[in-house]
mmCIF file of C-alpha atoms in Angstrom:
data_model
loop_
_atom_site.group_PDB
_atom_site.id
_atom_site.type_symbol
_atom_site.label_atom_id
_atom_site.label_comp_id
_atom_site.label_asym_id
_atom_site.label_seq_id
_atom_site.Cartn_x
_atom_site.Cartn_y
_atom_site.Cartn_z
ATOM 1 C CA MET A 286 152.615 144.257 87.815
ATOM 2 C CA ALA A 287 151.485 145.510 91.198
ATOM 3 C CA CYS A 288 149.052 143.528 93.311
ATOM 4 C CA PRO A 289 145.536 144.858 92.708
ATOM 5 C CA VAL A 290 144.637 144.427 96.395
ATOM 6 C CA CYS A 291 147.424 146.389 98.079
ATOM 7 C CA ASN A 292 148.813 148.236 95.001
ATOM 8 C CA ARG A 293 152.287 147.946 96.504
ATOM 9 C CA ARG A 294 153.792 144.470 96.226
ATOM 10 C CA LYS A 295 154.434 142.433 93.122
ATOM 11 C CA ALA A 296 151.557 140.199 91.959
ATOM 12 C CA GLN A 297 152.929 136.675 91.803
ATOM 13 C CA ARG A 298 150.082 134.338 92.793
ATOM 14 C CA PHE A 299 146.964 133.763 90.695
ATOM 15 C CA CYS A 300 143.785 134.299 92.604
ATOM 16 C CA PRO A 301 140.732 132.501 91.096
ATOM 17 C CA ALA A 302 138.389 134.676 93.126
ATOM 18 C CA LYS A 303 139.816 137.853 91.591
ATOM 19 C CA GLY A 304 140.573 136.356 88.195
ATOM 20 C CA GLU A 305 144.045 137.895 88.326
ATOM 21 C CA SER A 306 147.318 137.602 90.173
ATOM 22 C CA ILE A 307 147.814 139.090 93.628
ATOM 23 C CA CYS A 308 150.772 139.115 96.037
ATOM 24 C CA SER A 309 151.340 136.269 98.489
ATOM 25 C CA VAL A 310 150.878 138.550 101.514
ATOM 26 C CA CYS A 311 147.416 139.668 100.441
ATOM 27 C CA CYS A 312 146.546 136.092 99.543
ATOM 28 C CA GLY A 313 147.379 135.059 103.111
ATOM 29 C CA THR A 314 145.853 137.974 105.005
ATOM 30 C CA GLU A 315 142.741 138.624 102.884
ATOM 31 C CA ARG A 316 141.908 134.972 102.185
ATOM 32 C CA GLU A 317 138.294 134.343 103.326
ATOM 33 C CA VAL A 318 138.325 137.810 104.929
ATOM 34 C CA THR A 319 137.748 140.251 102.079
ATOM 35 C CA ILE A 320 138.366 137.679 99.288
ATOM 36 C CA ASP A 321 135.557 135.170 98.788
ATOM 37 C CA CYS A 322 137.762 132.203 97.923
ATOM 38 C CA PRO A 323 136.444 129.304 95.807
ATOM 39 C CA SER A 324 136.661 125.935 97.504
ATOM 40 C CA ASP A 325 139.006 124.492 94.860
ATOM 41 C CA CYS A 326 141.688 127.156 95.236
ATOM 42 C CA THR A 327 144.938 125.297 95.820
ATOM 43 C CA TYR A 328 146.261 127.953 98.204
ATOM 44 C CA LEU A 329 143.075 127.809 100.251
ATOM 45 C CA ILE A 330 143.186 124.022 100.446
ATOM 46 C CA ALA A 331 146.847 124.090 101.512
ATOM 47 C CA SER A 332 146.267 126.759 104.135
ATOM 48 C CA ARG A 333 143.332 124.873 105.643
ATOM 49 C CA SER A 334 145.350 121.648 105.859
ATOM 50 C CA TYR A 335 148.197 123.505 107.473
ATOM 51 C CA GLY A 336 145.964 125.299 109.920
ATOM 52 C CA GLN A 337 143.977 122.235 110.927
ATOM 53 C CA GLU A 338 147.128 120.226 111.574
ATOM 54 C CA ARG A 339 148.450 122.949 113.919
ATOM 55 C CA LYS A 340 145.191 123.986 115.492
ATOM 56 C CA LYS A 341 145.191 123.687 119.264
ATOM 57 C CA PHE A 342 142.082 121.966 120.485
ATOM 58 C CA ASP A 343 140.526 123.419 123.641
ATOM 59 C CA TRP A 344 137.369 121.543 124.534
ATOM 60 C CA SER A 345 136.337 124.209 127.067
ATOM 61 C CA LYS A 346 135.955 126.733 124.236
ATOM 62 C CA LEU A 347 133.519 124.608 122.237
ATOM 63 C CA PRO A 348 129.763 125.212 122.267
ATOM 64 C CA PHE A 349 128.081 122.947 124.851
ATOM 65 C CA ALA A 350 131.519 122.238 126.373
ATOM 66 C CA GLU A 351 129.892 120.316 129.230
ATOM 67 C CA VAL A 352 128.451 117.773 126.721
ATOM 68 C CA LYS A 353 130.612 115.119 125.100
ATOM 69 C CA ILE A 354 128.853 113.098 122.392
ATOM 70 C CA PRO A 355 130.577 109.698 121.933
ATOM 71 C CA GLN A 356 131.797 108.754 118.476
ATOM 72 C CA SER A 357 129.506 105.757 118.570
ATOM 73 C CA PHE A 358 126.581 108.193 118.350
ATOM 74 C CA ALA A 359 127.554 109.022 114.733
ATOM 75 C CA TYR A 360 127.313 105.336 113.777
ATOM 76 C CA GLU A 361 124.073 104.718 115.673
ATOM 77 C CA HIS A 362 122.331 107.797 114.278
ATOM 78 C CA VAL A 363 123.931 108.015 110.827
ATOM 79 C CA HIS A 364 120.615 108.557 109.025
ATOM 80 C CA LEU A 365 119.660 111.507 111.245
ATOM 81 C CA LEU A 366 123.084 113.084 110.851
ATOM 82 C CA ASN A 367 122.954 112.562 107.120
ATOM 83 C CA ALA A 368 119.508 114.186 106.889
ATOM 84 C CA LEU A 369 120.801 117.242 108.753
ATOM 85 C CA THR A 370 123.953 117.372 106.632
ATOM 86 C CA TYR A 371 121.900 117.083 103.505
ATOM 87 C CA THR A 372 119.692 119.999 104.651
ATOM 88 C CA ILE A 373 122.696 122.197 105.334
ATOM 89 C CA CYS A 374 124.403 121.363 102.053
ATOM 90 C CA VAL A 375 121.276 122.056 99.980
ATOM 91 C CA PHE A 376 120.619 125.309 101.823
ATOM 92 C CA SER A 377 124.189 126.528 101.315
ATOM 93 C CA ARG A 378 124.023 125.489 97.622
ATOM 94 C CA ASP A 379 120.885 127.628 97.146
ATOM 95 C CA ASN A 380 122.197 130.462 99.337
ATOM 96 C CA GLY A 381 125.715 131.089 98.090
ATOM 97 C CA PHE A 382 126.622 133.606 100.798
ATOM 98 C CA THR A 383 126.296 131.031 103.552
ATOM 99 C CA VAL A 384 129.476 130.681 105.605
ATOM 100 C CA ASP A 385 130.552 128.523 108.577
ATOM 101 C CA THR A 386 129.484 131.047 111.198
ATOM 102 C CA ASP A 387 125.961 130.975 109.774
ATOM 103 C CA VAL A 388 125.785 127.186 109.949
ATOM 104 C CA ILE A 389 127.200 126.977 113.470
ATOM 105 C CA ALA A 390 124.952 129.728 114.799
ATOM 106 C CA SER A 391 121.847 128.075 113.352
ATOM 107 C CA LEU A 392 122.791 124.635 114.662
ATOM 108 C CA GLN A 393 123.613 125.980 118.106
ATOM 109 C CA SER A 394 120.346 127.908 118.437
ATOM 110 C CA LEU A 395 118.321 124.897 117.373
ATOM 111 C CA ALA A 396 120.299 122.622 119.698
ATOM 112 C CA GLU A 397 119.469 124.970 122.577
ATOM 113 C CA ALA A 398 115.763 124.750 121.683
ATOM 114 C CA TYR A 399 115.844 120.940 121.669
ATOM 115 C CA ARG A 400 117.810 120.913 124.927
ATOM 116 C CA THR A 401 114.981 122.762 126.642
ATOM 117 C CA LEU A 402 112.456 120.530 124.938
ATOM 118 C CA SER A 403 114.111 117.364 126.292
ATOM 119 C CA SER A 404 113.723 118.824 129.794
ATOM 120 C CA GLY A 405 109.969 119.177 129.280
ATOM 121 C CA LEU A 406 109.881 122.758 128.093
ATOM 122 C CA TYR A 407 110.214 124.386 124.705
ATOM 123 C CA TYR A 408 111.866 127.744 124.306
ATOM 124 C CA GLU A 409 113.076 129.090 120.965
ATOM 125 C CA ASN A 410 115.560 131.870 120.412
ATOM 126 C CA PRO A 411 116.301 131.824 116.649
ATOM 127 C CA PRO A 412 119.244 133.827 115.346
ATOM 128 C CA ASP A 413 118.563 137.483 114.475
ATOM 129 C CA HIS A 414 120.603 137.334 111.317
ATOM 130 C CA ARG A 415 118.256 136.714 108.383
ATOM 131 C CA LEU A 416 120.274 133.996 106.649
ATOM 132 C CA GLN A 417 120.922 132.183 109.928
ATOM 133 C CA ARG A 418 117.267 132.347 110.870
ATOM 134 C CA GLU A 419 116.302 130.930 107.466
ATOM 135 C CA LEU A 420 118.683 128.025 107.907
ATOM 136 C CA TYR A 421 117.355 127.539 111.430
ATOM 137 C CA GLU A 422 113.825 127.215 110.058
ATOM 138 C CA THR A 423 114.977 124.987 107.218
ATOM 139 C CA LEU A 424 116.694 122.640 109.645
ATOM 140 C CA LYS A 425 113.527 122.462 111.732
ATOM 141 C CA GLY A 426 111.595 121.500 108.621
ATOM 142 C CA GLY A 427 114.213 118.917 107.708
ATOM 143 C CA ILE A 428 113.941 117.328 111.144
ATOM 144 C CA GLU A 429 110.179 117.058 110.855
ATOM 145 C CA GLU A 430 110.474 115.513 107.418
ATOM 146 C CA PHE A 431 112.986 112.997 108.752
ATOM 147 C CA LYS A 432 110.625 112.086 111.603
ATOM 148 C CA LYS A 433 107.778 111.523 109.163
ATOM 149 C CA SER A 434 109.990 109.438 106.906
ATOM 150 C CA GLU A 435 111.123 107.257 109.823
ATOM 151 C CA ALA A 436 107.579 106.869 111.085
ATOM 152 C CA GLN A 437 106.564 105.395 107.723
ATOM 153 C CA LYS A 438 109.088 102.611 108.093
ATOM 154 C CA THR A 439 107.385 99.693 109.761
ATOM 155 C CA SER A 440 110.539 98.547 111.558
ATOM 156 C CA ALA A 441 111.622 102.065 112.619
ATOM 157 C CA THR A 442 111.294 103.297 116.177
ATOM 158 C CA SER A 443 110.198 106.878 116.790
ATOM 159 C CA VAL A 444 112.912 109.538 116.702
ATOM 160 C CA ARG A 445 113.601 110.764 120.219
ATOM 161 C CA GLU A 446 113.902 114.485 120.841
ATOM 162 C CA ALA A 447 117.067 113.765 122.869
ATOM 163 C CA ASP A 448 118.658 112.148 119.830
ATOM 164 C CA VAL A 449 117.855 115.192 117.703
ATOM 165 C CA ARG A 450 119.336 117.385 120.428
ATOM 166 C CA ASP A 451 122.535 115.328 120.537
ATOM 167 C CA ALA A 452 122.827 115.265 116.780
ATOM 168 C CA LEU A 453 122.567 119.051 116.703
ATOM 169 C CA ILE A 454 125.142 119.413 119.468
ATOM 170 C CA PHE A 455 127.439 116.952 117.677
ATOM 171 C CA LEU A 456 127.287 118.949 114.431
ATOM 172 C CA THR A 457 127.712 122.253 116.274
ATOM 173 C CA GLN A 458 130.857 121.037 118.043
ATOM 174 C CA LEU A 459 132.149 119.462 114.829
ATOM 175 C CA GLY A 460 131.700 122.792 113.071
ATOM 176 C CA ALA A 461 133.561 124.659 115.803
ATOM 177 C CA THR A 462 136.541 122.357 115.381
ATOM 178 C CA TYR A 463 136.683 123.009 111.616
ATOM 179 C CA ALA A 464 135.870 126.710 111.446
ATOM 180 C CA ASN A 465 138.864 128.973 111.115
ATOM 181 C CA GLY A 466 137.204 132.168 112.345
ATOM 182 C CA ARG A 467 137.469 134.070 109.097
ATOM 183 C CA PRO A 468 134.394 136.085 108.027
ATOM 184 C CA LYS A 469 134.031 134.266 104.707
ATOM 185 C CA GLY A 470 135.310 130.917 106.008
ATOM 186 C CA ARG A 471 133.669 127.741 104.636
ATOM 187 C CA ALA A 472 136.051 125.053 105.860
ATOM 188 C CA TYR A 473 133.240 123.268 107.741
ATOM 189 C CA LEU A 474 130.784 123.559 104.881
ATOM 190 C CA ASP A 475 133.339 122.208 102.434
ATOM 191 C CA MET A 476 134.060 119.322 104.761
ATOM 192 C CA LEU A 477 130.346 118.483 104.897
ATOM 193 C CA ARG A 478 130.090 118.688 101.091
ATOM 194 C CA SER A 479 133.124 116.483 100.687
ATOM 195 C CA GLN A 480 131.295 113.700 102.522
ATOM 196 C CA MET A 481 128.606 113.676 99.856
ATOM 197 C CA LYS A 482 128.601 112.545 96.256
ATOM 198 C CA PRO A 483 126.576 114.720 93.845
ATOM 199 C CA GLU A 484 123.859 112.061 93.825
ATOM 200 C CA ASP A 485 123.705 112.171 97.629
ATOM 201 C CA LEU A 486 121.971 115.569 97.418
ATOM 202 C CA ALA A 487 118.914 113.681 96.203
ATOM 203 C CA LYS A 488 119.376 110.808 98.652
ATOM 204 C CA PRO A 489 119.993 112.048 102.216
ATOM 205 C CA ASP A 490 119.960 108.622 103.874
ATOM 206 C CA SER A 491 123.124 107.251 102.237
ATOM 207 C CA ASN A 492 125.624 105.657 104.592
ATOM 208 C CA ILE A 493 127.905 108.602 105.343
ATOM 209 C CA VAL A 494 129.519 108.750 108.780
ATOM 210 C CA LEU A 495 130.994 112.027 110.068
ATOM 211 C CA LEU A 496 133.523 111.899 112.856
ATOM 212 C CA PRO A 497 135.100 114.785 114.797
#
């Protein structure tokens, strides 16, 4: 049987996204490009592992390359990072077309806004793309909810804008290290989801620590 994607090569590899077999070449070249691969596809998982192991890390190409957030920040601000992760995961769950580029663009735009805020100004430049802008606004709302929640804790100190800024930069840079550049890529999103148990979606302040 011919591959239904190229109509030339022999179909030998079952594609769960297509519900039928395709050839290995199309699986490799169209994966997360024209084919919207499910996260549990064994070929997708293997390719991500292979790609991540061989990915060359160039810090100068990351967003906010001049900023290096120490790993200790993740431990010190675990609840803030978890609240942001929770917001992203719920949004992507409810908006199935969300991909890594959407998440990174939204995080980066919001981090820029908080960077100007920490300098005494506030300038917003939300993404133009509808989905990215919606996630941007959802993250803003999530941050405000987190601040209110922390303020209600008698022993909690107020959440600093600089900490929110650094958390957003941290997650932006983390996303850039996981993203594979494919239009339908969700390697970063799947990594964030993997840090959460199903019950964590209803409890954003569980003790999850994300490290780059």
